[in-house]
């Protein structure tokens, strides 16, 4: 497993980043110190445990593994912030520090969203291919949820999927990335491939390269 993107983690204590998070999630000015403290508690855990991994992926067609066409390629990728982040959040919750627990949730989300940006940049620099679309399990018929446990099997015990198809550690993402070398084709929003319109949903005209 590769350590999580250093440049993303280095932003966690950046005042501009924390101010942006505070405004985006409507924290009060008086909560700035609490947000800073939570970020400081998370950072050593993330530096020790957070990771990501990518590998080639071939679309299944008539029992054969094949790429749909020569203009596109696919790969499977995972990103995780590690189990320590889950334990820290659980400690806050059990201690009645519900706001601090929520701060972990939003900071983790922002780190993972910036992870897509770093992933995109890494792949482009290493291969010359850039993301065209992110496909999430359970959002499309060709990528059902029951595929996920098998794809994660080789990453056990660092990351697993339970019987309800929930990934552990909880602050983890897995996706199939559709890649192209066609500069005329632009990346769709990360969220365009997901049917879960959660509170972190990003508008369709946003993509990692545009800075979510």
JSON list of C-alpha atoms in Angstrom, two decimals:
[
{"chain": "A", "resi": 1, "resn": "UNK", "atom": "CA", "xyz": [0.00, 0.00, 0.00]},
{"chain": "A", "resi": 2, "resn": "UNK", "atom": "CA", "xyz": [1.24, 3.48, -0.82]},
{"chain": "A", "resi": 3, "resn": "UNK", "atom": "CA", "xyz": [1.12, 6.14, 1.88]},
{"chain": "A", "resi": 4, "resn": "UNK", "atom": "CA", "xyz": [-1.62, 8.71, 1.34]},
{"chain": "A", "resi": 5, "resn": "UNK", "atom": "CA", "xyz": [-0.77, 11.75, -0.76]},
{"chain": "A", "resi": 6, "resn": "UNK", "atom": "CA", "xyz": [1.63, 13.86, 1.29]},
{"chain": "A", "resi": 7, "resn": "UNK", "atom": "CA", "xyz": [0.63, 17.15, -0.29]},
{"chain": "A", "resi": 8, "resn": "UNK", "atom": "CA", "xyz": [-3.00, 16.57, 0.74]},
{"chain": "A", "resi": 9, "resn": "UNK", "atom": "CA", "xyz": [-2.12, 15.74, 4.35]},
{"chain": "A", "resi": 10, "resn": "UNK", "atom": "CA", "xyz": [0.20, 18.75, 4.52]},
{"chain": "A", "resi": 11, "resn": "UNK", "atom": "CA", "xyz": [-2.81, 21.01, 3.91]},
{"chain": "A", "resi": 12, "resn": "UNK", "atom": "CA", "xyz": [-4.73, 19.73, 6.92]},
{"chain": "A", "resi": 13, "resn": "UNK", "atom": "CA", "xyz": [-3.32, 22.31, 9.34]},
{"chain": "A", "resi": 14, "resn": "UNK", "atom": "CA", "xyz": [-3.16, 25.08, 6.75]},
{"chain": "A", "resi": 15, "resn": "UNK", "atom": "CA", "xyz": [-5.15, 28.07, 8.07]},
{"chain": "A", "resi": 16, "resn": "UNK", "atom": "CA", "xyz": [-6.66, 28.72, 4.64]},
{"chain": "A", "resi": 17, "resn": "UNK", "atom": "CA", "xyz": [-7.85, 25.11, 4.39]},
{"chain": "A", "resi": 18, "resn": "UNK", "atom": "CA", "xyz": [-9.35, 25.11, 7.88]},
{"chain": "A", "resi": 19, "resn": "UNK", "atom": "CA", "xyz": [-11.06, 28.46, 7.26]},
{"chain": "A", "resi": 20, "resn": "UNK", "atom": "CA", "xyz": [-12.55, 27.05, 4.07]},
{"chain": "A", "resi": 21, "resn": "UNK", "atom": "CA", "xyz": [-13.86, 23.99, 5.93]},
{"chain": "A", "resi": 22, "resn": "UNK", "atom": "CA", "xyz": [-15.28, 26.16, 8.71]},
{"chain": "A", "resi": 23, "resn": "UNK", "atom": "CA", "xyz": [-17.17, 28.35, 6.25]},
{"chain": "A", "resi": 24, "resn": "UNK", "atom": "CA", "xyz": [-18.32, 25.48, 4.03]},
{"chain": "A", "resi": 25, "resn": "UNK", "atom": "CA", "xyz": [-19.83, 23.56, 6.95]},
{"chain": "A", "resi": 26, "resn": "UNK", "atom": "CA", "xyz": [-21.08, 26.64, 8.81]},
{"chain": "A", "resi": 27, "resn": "UNK", "atom": "CA", "xyz": [-18.99, 26.33, 11.95]},
{"chain": "A", "resi": 28, "resn": "UNK", "atom": "CA", "xyz": [-18.96, 29.42, 14.14]},
{"chain": "A", "resi": 29, "resn": "UNK", "atom": "CA", "xyz": [-15.84, 31.59, 14.45]},
{"chain": "A", "resi": 30, "resn": "UNK", "atom": "CA", "xyz": [-15.69, 30.55, 18.09]},
{"chain": "A", "resi": 31, "resn": "UNK", "atom": "CA", "xyz": [-15.27, 26.92, 16.98]},
{"chain": "A", "resi": 32, "resn": "UNK", "atom": "CA", "xyz": [-12.08, 27.61, 15.02]},
{"chain": "A", "resi": 33, "resn": "UNK", "atom": "CA", "xyz": [-9.85, 26.44, 17.89]},
{"chain": "A", "resi": 34, "resn": "UNK", "atom": "CA", "xyz": [-11.83, 23.21, 18.26]},
{"chain": "A", "resi": 35, "resn": "UNK", "atom": "CA", "xyz": [-11.52, 22.51, 14.54]},
{"chain": "A", "resi": 36, "resn": "UNK", "atom": "CA", "xyz": [-7.78, 23.17, 14.71]},
{"chain": "A", "resi": 37, "resn": "UNK", "atom": "CA", "xyz": [-7.43, 20.82, 17.68]},
{"chain": "A", "resi": 38, "resn": "UNK", "atom": "CA", "xyz": [-9.33, 18.04, 15.93]},
{"chain": "A", "resi": 39, "resn": "UNK", "atom": "CA", "xyz": [-7.15, 18.44, 12.81]},
{"chain": "A", "resi": 40, "resn": "UNK", "atom": "CA", "xyz": [-4.03, 18.29, 14.98]},
{"chain": "A", "resi": 41, "resn": "UNK", "atom": "CA", "xyz": [-5.29, 15.08, 16.59]},
{"chain": "A", "resi": 42, "resn": "UNK", "atom": "CA", "xyz": [-6.02, 13.52, 13.20]},
{"chain": "A", "resi": 43, "resn": "UNK", "atom": "CA", "xyz": [-2.77, 14.38, 11.43]},
{"chain": "A", "resi": 44, "resn": "UNK", "atom": "CA", "xyz": [-0.33, 11.94, 13.12]},
{"chain": "A", "resi": 45, "resn": "UNK", "atom": "CA", "xyz": [-2.88, 9.14, 12.69]},
{"chain": "A", "resi": 46, "resn": "UNK", "atom": "CA", "xyz": [-3.28, 9.94, 9.01]},
{"chain": "A", "resi": 47, "resn": "UNK", "atom": "CA", "xyz": [0.46, 10.12, 8.41]},
{"chain": "A", "resi": 48, "resn": "UNK", "atom": "CA", "xyz": [0.85, 6.69, 9.99]},
{"chain": "A", "resi": 49, "resn": "UNK", "atom": "CA", "xyz": [-2.20, 4.86, 8.60]},
{"chain": "A", "resi": 50, "resn": "UNK", "atom": "CA", "xyz": [-3.75, 6.56, 5.54]},
{"chain": "A", "resi": 51, "resn": "UNK", "atom": "CA", "xyz": [-3.02, 4.85, 2.22]},
{"chain": "A", "resi": 52, "resn": "UNK", "atom": "CA", "xyz": [-4.14, 4.38, -1.35]},
{"chain": "A", "resi": 53, "resn": "UNK", "atom": "CA", "xyz": [-3.71, 1.73, -4.06]},
{"chain": "A", "resi": 54, "resn": "UNK", "atom": "CA", "xyz": [-4.50, 1.35, -7.75]},
{"chain": "A", "resi": 55, "resn": "UNK", "atom": "CA", "xyz": [-4.44, -1.58, -10.17]},
{"chain": "A", "resi": 56, "resn": "UNK", "atom": "CA", "xyz": [-5.61, -2.28, -13.76]},
{"chain": "A", "resi": 57, "resn": "UNK", "atom": "CA", "xyz": [-9.21, -3.33, -14.22]},
{"chain": "A", "resi": 58, "resn": "UNK", "atom": "CA", "xyz": [-10.82, -5.07, -17.19]},
{"chain": "A", "resi": 59, "resn": "UNK", "atom": "CA", "xyz": [-14.52, -5.00, -17.97]},
{"chain": "A", "resi": 60, "resn": "UNK", "atom": "CA", "xyz": [-16.11, -8.45, -17.89]},
{"chain": "A", "resi": 61, "resn": "UNK", "atom": "CA", "xyz": [-17.72, -9.33, -21.22]},
{"chain": "A", "resi": 62, "resn": "UNK", "atom": "CA", "xyz": [-19.02, -12.82, -22.11]},
{"chain": "A", "resi": 63, "resn": "UNK", "atom": "CA", "xyz": [-16.79, -14.36, -19.49]},
{"chain": "A", "resi": 64, "resn": "UNK", "atom": "CA", "xyz": [-13.69, -12.65, -20.87]},
{"chain": "A", "resi": 65, "resn": "UNK", "atom": "CA", "xyz": [-11.72, -9.78, -19.42]},
{"chain": "A", "resi": 66, "resn": "UNK", "atom": "CA", "xyz": [-11.36, -7.09, -22.01]},
{"chain": "A", "resi": 67, "resn": "UNK", "atom": "CA", "xyz": [-11.12, -3.35, -22.35]},
{"chain": "A", "resi": 68, "resn": "UNK", "atom": "CA", "xyz": [-14.12, -1.80, -24.05]},
{"chain": "A", "resi": 69, "resn": "UNK", "atom": "CA", "xyz": [-12.03, 0.04, -26.65]},
{"chain": "A", "resi": 70, "resn": "UNK", "atom": "CA", "xyz": [-8.52, 1.27, -27.25]},
{"chain": "A", "resi": 71, "resn": "UNK", "atom": "CA", "xyz": [-9.47, 4.87, -26.49]},
{"chain": "A", "resi": 72, "resn": "UNK", "atom": "CA", "xyz": [-10.23, 4.11, -22.86]},
{"chain": "A", "resi": 73, "resn": "UNK", "atom": "CA", "xyz": [-8.74, 2.11, -20.05]},
{"chain": "A", "resi": 74, "resn": "UNK", "atom": "CA", "xyz": [-9.94, 1.34, -16.54]},
{"chain": "A", "resi": 75, "resn": "UNK", "atom": "CA", "xyz": [-8.40, 0.85, -13.15]},
{"chain": "A", "resi": 76, "resn": "UNK", "atom": "CA", "xyz": [-9.62, -0.01, -9.67]},
{"chain": "A", "resi": 77, "resn": "UNK", "atom": "CA", "xyz": [-8.50, 2.27, -6.86]},
{"chain": "A", "resi": 78, "resn": "UNK", "atom": "CA", "xyz": [-8.98, 2.52, -3.11]},
{"chain": "A", "resi": 79, "resn": "UNK", "atom": "CA", "xyz": [-8.20, 5.29, -0.66]},
{"chain": "A", "resi": 80, "resn": "UNK", "atom": "CA", "xyz": [-8.46, 4.94, 3.12]},
{"chain": "A", "resi": 81, "resn": "UNK", "atom": "CA", "xyz": [-7.71, 7.15, 6.10]},
{"chain": "A", "resi": 82, "resn": "UNK", "atom": "CA", "xyz": [-7.11, 4.13, 8.32]},
{"chain": "A", "resi": 83, "resn": "UNK", "atom": "CA", "xyz": [-8.84, 2.66, 11.36]},
{"chain": "A", "resi": 84, "resn": "UNK", "atom": "CA", "xyz": [-7.24, 5.10, 13.79]},
{"chain": "A", "resi": 85, "resn": "UNK", "atom": "CA", "xyz": [-9.44, 7.90, 12.47]},
{"chain": "A", "resi": 86, "resn": "UNK", "atom": "CA", "xyz": [-12.52, 5.76, 13.17]},
{"chain": "A", "resi": 87, "resn": "UNK", "atom": "CA", "xyz": [-11.29, 5.06, 16.71]},
{"chain": "A", "resi": 88, "resn": "UNK", "atom": "CA", "xyz": [-10.63, 8.76, 17.35]},
{"chain": "A", "resi": 89, "resn": "UNK", "atom": "CA", "xyz": [-14.12, 9.66, 16.18]},
{"chain": "A", "resi": 90, "resn": "UNK", "atom": "CA", "xyz": [-15.61, 6.93, 18.35]},
{"chain": "A", "resi": 91, "resn": "UNK", "atom": "CA", "xyz": [-13.73, 8.25, 21.38]},
{"chain": "A", "resi": 92, "resn": "UNK", "atom": "CA", "xyz": [-15.10, 11.73, 20.81]},
{"chain": "A", "resi": 93, "resn": "UNK", "atom": "CA", "xyz": [-18.63, 10.35, 20.46]},
{"chain": "A", "resi": 94, "resn": "UNK", "atom": "CA", "xyz": [-18.41, 8.22, 23.61]},
{"chain": "A", "resi": 95, "resn": "UNK", "atom": "CA", "xyz": [-17.08, 11.23, 25.52]},
{"chain": "A", "resi": 96, "resn": "UNK", "atom": "CA", "xyz": [-20.07, 13.30, 24.45]},
{"chain": "A", "resi": 97, "resn": "UNK", "atom": "CA", "xyz": [-17.99, 15.49, 22.13]},
{"chain": "A", "resi": 98, "resn": "UNK", "atom": "CA", "xyz": [-20.50, 15.27, 19.29]},
{"chain": "A", "resi": 99, "resn": "UNK", "atom": "CA", "xyz": [-19.32, 18.42, 17.53]},
{"chain": "A", "resi": 100, "resn": "UNK", "atom": "CA", "xyz": [-15.70, 17.21, 17.50]},
{"chain": "A", "resi": 101, "resn": "UNK", "atom": "CA", "xyz": [-16.93, 13.89, 16.14]},
{"chain": "A", "resi": 102, "resn": "UNK", "atom": "CA", "xyz": [-18.72, 15.73, 13.34]},
{"chain": "A", "resi": 103, "resn": "UNK", "atom": "CA", "xyz": [-15.57, 17.76, 12.66]},
{"chain": "A", "resi": 104, "resn": "UNK", "atom": "CA", "xyz": [-13.70, 14.51, 12.04]},
{"chain": "A", "resi": 105, "resn": "UNK", "atom": "CA", "xyz": [-16.41, 13.51, 9.58]},
{"chain": "A", "resi": 106, "resn": "UNK", "atom": "CA", "xyz": [-16.16, 16.68, 7.51]},
{"chain": "A", "resi": 107, "resn": "UNK", "atom": "CA", "xyz": [-12.37, 16.88, 7.64]},
{"chain": "A", "resi": 108, "resn": "UNK", "atom": "CA", "xyz": [-12.13, 13.26, 6.51]},
{"chain": "A", "resi": 109, "resn": "UNK", "atom": "CA", "xyz": [-14.53, 13.96, 3.66]},
{"chain": "A", "resi": 110, "resn": "UNK", "atom": "CA", "xyz": [-12.50, 16.95, 2.50]},
{"chain": "A", "resi": 111, "resn": "UNK", "atom": "CA", "xyz": [-9.25, 14.97, 2.66]},
{"chain": "A", "resi": 112, "resn": "UNK", "atom": "CA", "xyz": [-10.73, 12.15, 0.58]},
{"chain": "A", "resi": 113, "resn": "UNK", "atom": "CA", "xyz": [-12.21, 14.60, -1.93]},
{"chain": "A", "resi": 114, "resn": "UNK", "atom": "CA", "xyz": [-8.78, 16.19, -2.32]},
{"chain": "A", "resi": 115, "resn": "UNK", "atom": "CA", "xyz": [-7.42, 12.67, -2.65]},
{"chain": "A", "resi": 116, "resn": "UNK", "atom": "CA", "xyz": [-9.31, 12.33, -5.94]},
{"chain": "A", "resi": 117, "resn": "UNK", "atom": "CA", "xyz": [-7.50, 15.42, -7.18]},
{"chain": "A", "resi": 118, "resn": "UNK", "atom": "CA", "xyz": [-4.12, 14.01, -6.12]},
{"chain": "A", "resi": 119, "resn": "UNK", "atom": "CA", "xyz": [-4.96, 10.62, -7.66]},
{"chain": "A", "resi": 120, "resn": "UNK", "atom": "CA", "xyz": [-5.90, 12.27, -10.96]},
{"chain": "A", "resi": 121, "resn": "UNK", "atom": "CA", "xyz": [-2.66, 14.25, -11.03]},
{"chain": "A", "resi": 122, "resn": "UNK", "atom": "CA", "xyz": [-0.58, 11.19, -10.15]},
{"chain": "A", "resi": 123, "resn": "UNK", "atom": "CA", "xyz": [-2.10, 9.03, -12.89]},
{"chain": "A", "resi": 124, "resn": "UNK", "atom": "CA", "xyz": [-1.73, 11.77, -15.50]},
{"chain": "A", "resi": 125, "resn": "UNK", "atom": "CA", "xyz": [1.92, 12.37, -14.62]},
{"chain": "A", "resi": 126, "resn": "UNK", "atom": "CA", "xyz": [2.75, 8.65, -14.52]},
{"chain": "A", "resi": 127, "resn": "UNK", "atom": "CA", "xyz": [0.78, 7.39, -17.52]},
{"chain": "A", "resi": 128, "resn": "UNK", "atom": "CA", "xyz": [-0.39, 10.29, -19.69]},
{"chain": "A", "resi": 129, "resn": "UNK", "atom": "CA", "xyz": [-4.02, 9.17, -19.15]},
{"chain": "A", "resi": 130, "resn": "UNK", "atom": "CA", "xyz": [-6.52, 11.34, -17.30]},
{"chain": "A", "resi": 131, "resn": "UNK", "atom": "CA", "xyz": [-9.81, 10.46, -15.56]},
{"chain": "A", "resi": 132, "resn": "UNK", "atom": "CA", "xyz": [-12.92, 10.69, -17.67]},
{"chain": "A", "resi": 133, "resn": "UNK", "atom": "CA", "xyz": [-15.40, 9.30, -15.16]},
{"chain": "A", "resi": 134, "resn": "UNK", "atom": "CA", "xyz": [-15.47, 7.77, -11.69]},
{"chain": "A", "resi": 135, "resn": "UNK", "atom": "CA", "xyz": [-17.70, 4.70, -11.33]},
{"chain": "A", "resi": 136, "resn": "UNK", "atom": "CA", "xyz": [-18.94, 3.72, -7.86]},
{"chain": "A", "resi": 137, "resn": "UNK", "atom": "CA", "xyz": [-20.20, 0.31, -6.83]},
{"chain": "A", "resi": 138, "resn": "UNK", "atom": "CA", "xyz": [-23.96, 0.03, -6.59]},
{"chain": "A", "resi": 139, "resn": "UNK", "atom": "CA", "xyz": [-24.56, 3.11, -8.74]},
{"chain": "A", "resi": 140, "resn": "UNK", "atom": "CA", "xyz": [-24.49, 1.31, -12.09]},
{"chain": "A", "resi": 141, "resn": "UNK", "atom": "CA", "xyz": [-25.66, -2.12, -13.22]},
{"chain": "A", "resi": 142, "resn": "UNK", "atom": "CA", "xyz": [-22.24, -3.02, -14.58]},
{"chain": "A", "resi": 143, "resn": "UNK", "atom": "CA", "xyz": [-20.63, -2.27, -11.18]},
{"chain": "A", "resi": 144, "resn": "UNK", "atom": "CA", "xyz": [-22.90, -3.94, -8.57]},
{"chain": "A", "resi": 145, "resn": "UNK", "atom": "CA", "xyz": [-22.11, -3.77, -4.87]},
{"chain": "A", "resi": 146, "resn": "UNK", "atom": "CA", "xyz": [-21.41, -7.49, -4.68]},
{"chain": "A", "resi": 147, "resn": "UNK", "atom": "CA", "xyz": [-18.26, -6.96, -6.78]},
{"chain": "A", "resi": 148, "resn": "UNK", "atom": "CA", "xyz": [-16.61, -4.99, -4.01]},
{"chain": "A", "resi": 149, "resn": "UNK", "atom": "CA", "xyz": [-15.64, -7.75, -1.53]},
{"chain": "A", "resi": 150, "resn": "UNK", "atom": "CA", "xyz": [-13.77, -9.68, -4.20]},
{"chain": "A", "resi": 151, "resn": "UNK", "atom": "CA", "xyz": [-11.86, -6.63, -5.39]},
{"chain": "A", "resi": 152, "resn": "UNK", "atom": "CA", "xyz": [-10.87, -5.76, -1.82]},
{"chain": "A", "resi": 153, "resn": "UNK", "atom": "CA", "xyz": [-9.84, -9.29, -0.89]},
{"chain": "A", "resi": 154, "resn": "UNK", "atom": "CA", "xyz": [-6.16, -8.82, -1.65]},
{"chain": "A", "resi": 155, "resn": "UNK", "atom": "CA", "xyz": [-6.04, -5.74, 0.59]},
{"chain": "A", "resi": 156, "resn": "UNK", "atom": "CA", "xyz": [-7.20, -7.58, 3.74]},
{"chain": "A", "resi": 157, "resn": "UNK", "atom": "CA", "xyz": [-6.71, -6.78, 6.60]},
{"chain": "A", "resi": 158, "resn": "UNK", "atom": "CA", "xyz": [-5.88, -3.14, 5.83]},
{"chain": "A", "resi": 159, "resn": "UNK", "atom": "CA", "xyz": [-9.28, -2.65, 4.24]},
{"chain": "A", "resi": 160, "resn": "UNK", "atom": "CA", "xyz": [-12.31, -4.95, 4.14]},
{"chain": "A", "resi": 161, "resn": "UNK", "atom": "CA", "xyz": [-15.99, -5.01, 3.22]},
{"chain": "A", "resi": 162, "resn": "UNK", "atom": "CA", "xyz": [-18.60, -6.43, 5.60]},
{"chain": "A", "resi": 163, "resn": "UNK", "atom": "CA", "xyz": [-21.79, -8.36, 4.76]},
{"chain": "A", "resi": 164, "resn": "UNK", "atom": "CA", "xyz": [-23.69, -5.08, 4.33]},
{"chain": "A", "resi": 165, "resn": "UNK", "atom": "CA", "xyz": [-21.05, -3.93, 1.78]},
{"chain": "A", "resi": 166, "resn": "UNK", "atom": "CA", "xyz": [-19.78, -1.24, 4.14]},
{"chain": "A", "resi": 167, "resn": "UNK", "atom": "CA", "xyz": [-16.05, -0.63, 3.90]},
{"chain": "A", "resi": 168, "resn": "UNK", "atom": "CA", "xyz": [-13.86, -0.79, 6.98]},
{"chain": "A", "resi": 169, "resn": "UNK", "atom": "CA", "xyz": [-12.12, 1.47, 7.91]},
{"chain": "A", "resi": 170, "resn": "UNK", "atom": "CA", "xyz": [-15.17, 3.68, 7.50]},
{"chain": "A", "resi": 171, "resn": "UNK", "atom": "CA", "xyz": [-13.27, 6.64, 6.01]},
{"chain": "A", "resi": 172, "resn": "UNK", "atom": "CA", "xyz": [-12.50, 4.72, 2.82]},
{"chain": "A", "resi": 173, "resn": "UNK", "atom": "CA", "xyz": [-13.53, 4.91, -0.83]},
{"chain": "A", "resi": 174, "resn": "UNK", "atom": "CA", "xyz": [-13.28, 2.47, -3.71]},
{"chain": "A", "resi": 175, "resn": "UNK", "atom": "CA", "xyz": [-14.01, 3.14, -7.36]},
{"chain": "A", "resi": 176, "resn": "UNK", "atom": "CA", "xyz": [-13.41, 2.20, -10.95]},
{"chain": "A", "resi": 177, "resn": "UNK", "atom": "CA", "xyz": [-11.80, 5.05, -12.83]},
{"chain": "A", "resi": 178, "resn": "UNK", "atom": "CA", "xyz": [-12.41, 5.36, -16.56]},
{"chain": "A", "resi": 179, "resn": "UNK", "atom": "CA", "xyz": [-9.31, 6.90, -18.17]},
{"chain": "A", "resi": 180, "resn": "UNK", "atom": "CA", "xyz": [-8.68, 8.48, -21.55]},
{"chain": "A", "resi": 181, "resn": "UNK", "atom": "CA", "xyz": [-5.84, 10.14, -23.44]},
{"chain": "A", "resi": 182, "resn": "UNK", "atom": "CA", "xyz": [-8.24, 12.30, -25.43]},
{"chain": "A", "resi": 183, "resn": "UNK", "atom": "CA", "xyz": [-7.60, 15.87, -24.28]},
{"chain": "A", "resi": 184, "resn": "UNK", "atom": "CA", "xyz": [-10.94, 16.95, -25.76]},
{"chain": "A", "resi": 185, "resn": "UNK", "atom": "CA", "xyz": [-12.82, 14.74, -23.29]},
{"chain": "A", "resi": 186, "resn": "UNK", "atom": "CA", "xyz": [-13.00, 16.31, -19.87]},
{"chain": "A", "resi": 187, "resn": "UNK", "atom": "CA", "xyz": [-13.45, 14.75, -16.45]},
{"chain": "A", "resi": 188, "resn": "UNK", "atom": "CA", "xyz": [-16.98, 14.56, -15.13]},
{"chain": "A", "resi": 189, "resn": "UNK", "atom": "CA", "xyz": [-17.75, 15.39, -11.51]},
{"chain": "A", "resi": 190, "resn": "UNK", "atom": "CA", "xyz": [-16.64, 12.74, -9.04]},
{"chain": "A", "resi": 191, "resn": "UNK", "atom": "CA", "xyz": [-20.23, 12.71, -7.80]},
{"chain": "A", "resi": 192, "resn": "UNK", "atom": "CA", "xyz": [-21.74, 12.20, -11.26]},
{"chain": "A", "resi": 193, "resn": "UNK", "atom": "CA", "xyz": [-21.07, 8.46, -10.98]},
{"chain": "A", "resi": 194, "resn": "UNK", "atom": "CA", "xyz": [-22.76, 8.16, -7.59]},
{"chain": "A", "resi": 195, "resn": "UNK", "atom": "CA", "xyz": [-26.51, 7.94, -6.99]},
{"chain": "A", "resi": 196, "resn": "UNK", "atom": "CA", "xyz": [-26.20, 8.88, -3.31]},
{"chain": "A", "resi": 197, "resn": "UNK", "atom": "CA", "xyz": [-26.99, 12.59, -3.13]},
{"chain": "A", "resi": 198, "resn": "UNK", "atom": "CA", "xyz": [-25.50, 13.07, 0.32]},
{"chain": "A", "resi": 199, "resn": "UNK", "atom": "CA", "xyz": [-24.60, 16.30, 2.08]},
{"chain": "A", "resi": 200, "resn": "UNK", "atom": "CA", "xyz": [-21.19, 16.21, 0.39]},
{"chain": "A", "resi": 201, "resn": "UNK", "atom": "CA", "xyz": [-22.64, 16.05, -3.15]},
{"chain": "A", "resi": 202, "resn": "UNK", "atom": "CA", "xyz": [-20.69, 18.14, -5.64]},
{"chain": "A", "resi": 203, "resn": "UNK", "atom": "CA", "xyz": [-22.29, 19.86, -8.62]},
{"chain": "A", "resi": 204, "resn": "UNK", "atom": "CA", "xyz": [-21.90, 18.21, -12.01]},
{"chain": "A", "resi": 205, "resn": "UNK", "atom": "CA", "xyz": [-19.63, 20.93, -13.39]},
{"chain": "A", "resi": 206, "resn": "UNK", "atom": "CA", "xyz": [-17.00, 20.22, -10.73]},
{"chain": "A", "resi": 207, "resn": "UNK", "atom": "CA", "xyz": [-14.21, 17.68, -11.04]},
{"chain": "A", "resi": 208, "resn": "UNK", "atom": "CA", "xyz": [-10.98, 17.02, -9.17]},
{"chain": "A", "resi": 209, "resn": "UNK", "atom": "CA", "xyz": [-8.86, 18.94, -11.66]},
{"chain": "A", "resi": 210, "resn": "UNK", "atom": "CA", "xyz": [-11.09, 21.98, -11.17]},
{"chain": "A", "resi": 211, "resn": "UNK", "atom": "CA", "xyz": [-10.67, 21.81, -7.41]},
{"chain": "A", "resi": 212, "resn": "UNK", "atom": "CA", "xyz": [-13.61, 20.42, -5.51]}
]
